[in-house]
Amino acid sequence: MKLFIYKLILFVLLYLVIRQAIIYLVPYYWGNSCYLSKIKYLKESNLKPNVVFFGSSRIYRQVNPNLYDSIYFAHNKTKIESFNFGTPGNFPPQTYYLLNNFIESEIAQNCKLIFLELSNFINIDKVSLTQERVYYWTNLNFLILIIKSTIKRKDLSVDGKIEIIKNYINVFLKKVLGIGLFYDALKKENLYDELFLGPDKNGYVSLDYEFLKTSSEDLANRKKSLDILDLERRLKYASSRKEELNEIVDRVHLQYLYKMIENASKHGIKLIFILPPRNSSQILSNLANALPKNSVVDLSKNKDFYTLENSFDNGHLNSKGANLFTYKLFELYSQQN
Amino acid sequence: MLFNSIEFLIFLPIVFLIYWFVVQKNIRLQNMLIVLSSYFFYGCWNWKFLSLIIFSTLVDYSIGILLYRTENSHRRKVLLWTSILVNIGLLGFFKYYNFFIDNFIEMFSILGITLNPYSLNIILPVGISFYTFQTLSYTIDIYKRKFKPTIDITAFAAFVSFFPQLVAGPIERASNLLPQFNQYRKFDYNQAVDGLRQILWGFFKKVVIADSCAIYSNMIFNNSSDFSGSELIIGAVFFAFQIYGDFSGYSDIAIGTARLFGFNLMQNFAFPYFSRDIAEFWRRWHISLSTWFRDYLYIPLGGSKGGTSIKIRNTFAIFLVSGFWHGANWTFIVWGLINAIYFLPLLLTNNNRNNLDIVAKGKLLPSFRDFISILTTFILTVFAWVFFRAESLTDAFGYLKGIFSSTFFSIPFKGELKRDLILLIFFLFFFVVIEWIGRQDKYALEALSIKSNRFFRWFFYLILIIAITINMGEENSFIYFQF
């Protein structure tokens, strides 16, 4: 029996050594083809942006860096270069993982300002459980963070907490076992897609543009489902959120955000959080309220972002709305700082 | 809980360690651990249906003892039929209720009579087709006085619910498995290593072969009108490998896992695609089910004894029931019918027991004649698989019509093969070669420990694991879970 256990452990260690060697070969963003494409482009073009935007599709589809740069220039007479690192379905902890690694990388050398979409930790469901994009970023620190945060959350039932923790342990183990890792190490170059860079190669891809390029049935259906009543409901919900500091704040999450602010500051970078429209919740508001006032740009209650004119679908703005969003982002940030 | 899941990866070592380090000196405790862990394993899917397993266990345990103690032939028959009705009743209700209701309604609608449909939203409990047959064989063997019942309820419950084979077989006979629960089990290094090796090969078959083939076979079968005849053939071939990789892979994992705990389960697949005729195929495919039907249906009906009409009747009976066992759909019945038609000529001409040994035994390659026989048998089985896979008879005939169309000889996929497809073809080739080399053993890698040194073995295992992790994406359930 001892020999069996000994050999089994030895074999597993051998496998983990090989897996670790592969991890050194693949980049930290190996599971996210959109982010990979952006980083690859910046590396090849030797570009080092001054301002970057991180977040989900609400950043990816709604922040136009070229416009941001021209507005900045118009106000400050200084040229800057910004870049949109938003990727679809990118929520914490994945966003934090990418951002932390970005800050340590060479590409962040000239970076002075990072806008980060404020969002709750993603609840990994059974459907997304096996997608590489769900587990490529996980590590022990994030696992502990999620477990602590989930246990202390008062908005979840016991069953809900168990489900979330179980799913996160599951994705963590997938990462440990290197599932999907070897294939991506082999094919990582093929994950590159120019479409992710957008027409101006600044990482911004409006849904209008993508729809034009791909004629995707999914996008067509989303466009068709645009409903003013849904937009009004979201605006009403956003407007009804309380602004006062609330005791039901995720302190674990908050503490981590403070650490991120501190870490960014050590690298000479200012970290600003964005509350975009159509994704608000009281929990998120509580988090925003607990952060330093001038570090949060709240665009969630602006009525202009809930009109049919500025919308592509119920969850996102169209290019017109995105331009307005970019403008308002700059305006509000400038006012606060 | 699926075998190819992180949950099982955590579950198995925990149970293994407790089994061999905590309760190893006490058979009863070991059996109790097996029962509890098996119930947990099953309960992870749906704990409510544990009640069915427990019910089936208690009924057949009690009937087994009563059957043994009773001499009165009438009473014995009543007890036996109670067991049959309970087990088949459970199976019939959960698996076939809606099928019968729907066909009943359709039959009446053809006559112009409209009936109010009352289909129930019935969930098919995973593994019910397997454990009901397993417990049924127990009571039938006791009735025939071939086997003595056990009075140890824990051992019996462990026999019924043994987690490696609970949900998709092999369907074990009490005479093989139950005595193992009453024997002291000592950890055997070689058995455990061999078990792990078989598990690894099972995962390779399931994750690399079956799940990869499924991507293409599903794409082609679900949109068959968009594909040419040659592409439809490829889709059917991919399905043939999918179902073999899936089911035999599961069996390998089940058998290998059982060996980790000191149990020997029966071989369920013996390289069926190397068969030279259909009779041989059915001696090598899903052996536990085909032998179950042979012993408890075919032979009681008279088997191949008696006149031609009896043989024909019995052959059709066994294949149709076998088809129906797979699912409540006419496609499975037609699949069984096709196989009966294949088998019958061999039986009637006494050629059904020509190829009892493995093909090209002791040789590197088959003879040309054997190769043609293998190819012919494979093509016949692929043709039948079309019905097995199709959602309906209309789809199946449509699929076949598509194959035998003007595009039969067209170049598939316009000659452009994507990287994933090339990789899959490479893995299939590798798989067939390994299976061919290991065809004389119980599973393809069994002889690896004897024929190669440790360095080569470990390198080979790592290659397999890397191939498995490369292909491991979605946690696809095993096809036979739905049966």
mmCIF file of C-alpha atoms in Angstrom, chain A residues 101-215:
data_model
loop_
_atom_site.group_PDB
_atom_site.id
_atom_site.type_symbol
_atom_site.label_atom_id
_atom_site.label_comp_id
_atom_site.label_asym_id
_atom_site.label_seq_id
_atom_site.Cartn_x
_atom_site.Cartn_y
_atom_site.Cartn_z
ATOM 1 C CA ASN A 101 -0.778 41.259 -13.935
ATOM 2 C CA PHE A 102 -1.066 44.170 -16.316
ATOM 3 C CA ILE A 103 0.257 46.591 -13.696
ATOM 4 C CA GLU A 104 3.349 44.387 -13.245
ATOM 5 C CA SER A 105 3.953 44.093 -16.979
ATOM 6 C CA GLU A 106 6.116 46.164 -19.288
ATOM 7 C CA ILE A 107 3.110 47.461 -21.188
ATOM 8 C CA ALA A 108 2.017 49.377 -18.066
ATOM 9 C CA GLN A 109 5.278 51.345 -17.995
ATOM 10 C CA ASN A 110 3.633 54.591 -19.176
ATOM 11 C CA CYS A 111 0.275 53.995 -17.580
ATOM 12 C CA LYS A 112 -0.909 56.688 -15.171
ATOM 13 C CA LEU A 113 -4.604 56.023 -14.931
ATOM 14 C CA ILE A 114 -6.761 52.892 -14.880
ATOM 15 C CA PHE A 115 -10.513 52.914 -15.036
ATOM 16 C CA LEU A 116 -11.970 49.730 -13.628
ATOM 17 C CA GLU A 117 -15.597 48.740 -13.890
ATOM 18 C CA LEU A 118 -16.962 48.145 -10.406
ATOM 19 C CA SER A 119 -18.736 44.834 -10.302
ATOM 20 C CA ASN A 120 -19.651 42.049 -7.907
ATOM 21 C CA PHE A 121 -17.753 38.788 -7.802
ATOM 22 C CA ILE A 122 -19.134 36.561 -10.497
ATOM 23 C CA ASN A 123 -21.348 33.687 -9.395
ATOM 24 C CA ILE A 124 -20.009 30.805 -11.473
ATOM 25 C CA ASP A 125 -22.916 28.693 -12.638
ATOM 26 C CA LYS A 126 -23.044 25.137 -13.941
ATOM 27 C CA VAL A 127 -23.068 26.290 -17.547
ATOM 28 C CA SER A 128 -19.893 28.351 -17.366
ATOM 29 C CA LEU A 129 -18.135 26.025 -14.933
ATOM 30 C CA THR A 130 -16.156 24.232 -17.604
ATOM 31 C CA GLN A 131 -15.155 27.232 -19.728
ATOM 32 C CA GLU A 132 -11.462 28.046 -19.629
ATOM 33 C CA ARG A 133 -12.293 31.692 -19.263
ATOM 34 C CA VAL A 134 -13.807 30.845 -15.903
ATOM 35 C CA TYR A 135 -10.807 29.100 -14.394
ATOM 36 C CA TYR A 136 -7.605 30.129 -16.134
ATOM 37 C CA TRP A 137 -7.138 33.070 -13.727
ATOM 38 C CA THR A 138 -7.959 31.396 -10.419
ATOM 39 C CA ASN A 139 -5.377 30.842 -7.718
ATOM 40 C CA LEU A 140 -5.334 30.113 -4.007
ATOM 41 C CA ASN A 141 -5.499 33.801 -3.046
ATOM 42 C CA PHE A 142 -8.615 34.387 -5.100
ATOM 43 C CA LEU A 143 -10.189 31.200 -3.834
ATOM 44 C CA ILE A 144 -9.655 32.309 -0.223
ATOM 45 C CA LEU A 145 -10.951 35.781 -1.100
ATOM 46 C CA ILE A 146 -14.129 34.393 -2.596
ATOM 47 C CA ILE A 147 -14.728 31.962 0.260
ATOM 48 C CA LYS A 148 -14.291 34.723 2.858
ATOM 49 C CA SER A 149 -16.468 37.137 0.899
ATOM 50 C CA THR A 150 -19.194 34.573 0.271
ATOM 51 C CA ILE A 151 -19.374 33.381 3.870
ATOM 52 C CA LYS A 152 -19.829 36.935 5.123
ATOM 53 C CA ARG A 153 -22.420 37.945 2.531
ATOM 54 C CA LYS A 154 -25.820 38.596 4.077
ATOM 55 C CA ASP A 155 -27.751 38.629 0.819
ATOM 56 C CA LEU A 156 -27.228 34.918 0.143
ATOM 57 C CA SER A 157 -28.892 31.809 1.569
ATOM 58 C CA VAL A 158 -26.780 29.002 3.012
ATOM 59 C CA ASP A 159 -27.476 26.864 -0.069
ATOM 60 C CA GLY A 160 -26.471 29.737 -2.302
ATOM 61 C CA LYS A 161 -23.198 30.191 -0.432
ATOM 62 C CA ILE A 162 -22.406 26.476 -0.602
ATOM 63 C CA GLU A 163 -23.099 26.440 -4.332
ATOM 64 C CA ILE A 164 -20.800 29.391 -5.003
ATOM 65 C CA ILE A 165 -17.962 28.037 -2.862
ATOM 66 C CA LYS A 166 -18.325 24.581 -4.387
ATOM 67 C CA ASN A 167 -18.102 26.002 -7.909
ATOM 68 C CA TYR A 168 -15.065 28.109 -7.103
ATOM 69 C CA ILE A 169 -13.260 25.140 -5.561
ATOM 70 C CA ASN A 170 -14.154 23.230 -8.708
ATOM 71 C CA VAL A 171 -12.579 25.826 -11.027
ATOM 72 C CA PHE A 172 -9.561 26.120 -8.752
ATOM 73 C CA LEU A 173 -8.941 22.390 -9.003
ATOM 74 C CA LYS A 174 -9.327 22.564 -12.774
ATOM 75 C CA LYS A 175 -6.570 25.151 -12.799
ATOM 76 C CA VAL A 176 -4.380 23.001 -10.545
ATOM 77 C CA LEU A 177 -4.871 20.059 -12.888
ATOM 78 C CA GLY A 178 -4.103 22.229 -15.873
ATOM 79 C CA ILE A 179 -7.275 21.302 -17.704
ATOM 80 C CA GLY A 180 -7.330 22.968 -21.082
ATOM 81 C CA LEU A 181 -3.881 24.396 -20.383
ATOM 82 C CA PHE A 182 -1.871 22.205 -22.702
ATOM 83 C CA TYR A 183 -4.101 22.746 -25.675
ATOM 84 C CA ASP A 184 -4.012 26.487 -25.268
ATOM 85 C CA ALA A 185 -0.249 26.349 -24.877
ATOM 86 C CA LEU A 186 -0.199 24.650 -28.263
ATOM 87 C CA LYS A 187 -2.713 26.795 -30.016
ATOM 88 C CA LYS A 188 -2.438 30.169 -28.283
ATOM 89 C CA GLU A 189 -1.412 31.975 -31.414
ATOM 90 C CA ASN A 190 -4.587 30.856 -33.078
ATOM 91 C CA LEU A 191 -6.723 32.516 -30.429
ATOM 92 C CA TYR A 192 -5.736 35.912 -31.820
ATOM 93 C CA ASP A 193 -8.555 37.674 -33.616
ATOM 94 C CA GLU A 194 -8.286 41.145 -35.057
ATOM 95 C CA LEU A 195 -11.976 41.711 -34.529
ATOM 96 C CA PHE A 196 -11.304 42.104 -30.790
ATOM 97 C CA LEU A 197 -9.201 45.209 -31.473
ATOM 98 C CA GLY A 198 -11.939 47.139 -33.175
ATOM 99 C CA PRO A 199 -11.777 49.301 -36.312
ATOM 100 C CA ASP A 200 -9.419 51.810 -34.687
ATOM 101 C CA LYS A 201 -7.253 49.149 -33.045
ATOM 102 C CA ASN A 202 -7.840 50.623 -29.607
ATOM 103 C CA GLY A 203 -9.682 47.688 -28.087
ATOM 104 C CA TYR A 204 -13.111 49.274 -28.414
ATOM 105 C CA VAL A 205 -15.694 47.347 -30.416
ATOM 106 C CA SER A 206 -19.184 48.742 -30.463
ATOM 107 C CA LEU A 207 -21.984 46.269 -30.866
ATOM 108 C CA ASP A 208 -23.101 48.133 -33.994
ATOM 109 C CA TYR A 209 -19.715 47.576 -35.569
ATOM 110 C CA GLU A 210 -19.594 43.910 -34.627
ATOM 111 C CA PHE A 211 -23.110 43.368 -35.897
ATOM 112 C CA LEU A 212 -22.186 44.973 -39.183
ATOM 113 C CA LYS A 213 -19.086 42.851 -39.517
ATOM 114 C CA THR A 214 -20.479 39.506 -38.459
ATOM 115 C CA SER A 215 -24.271 39.673 -39.006
#
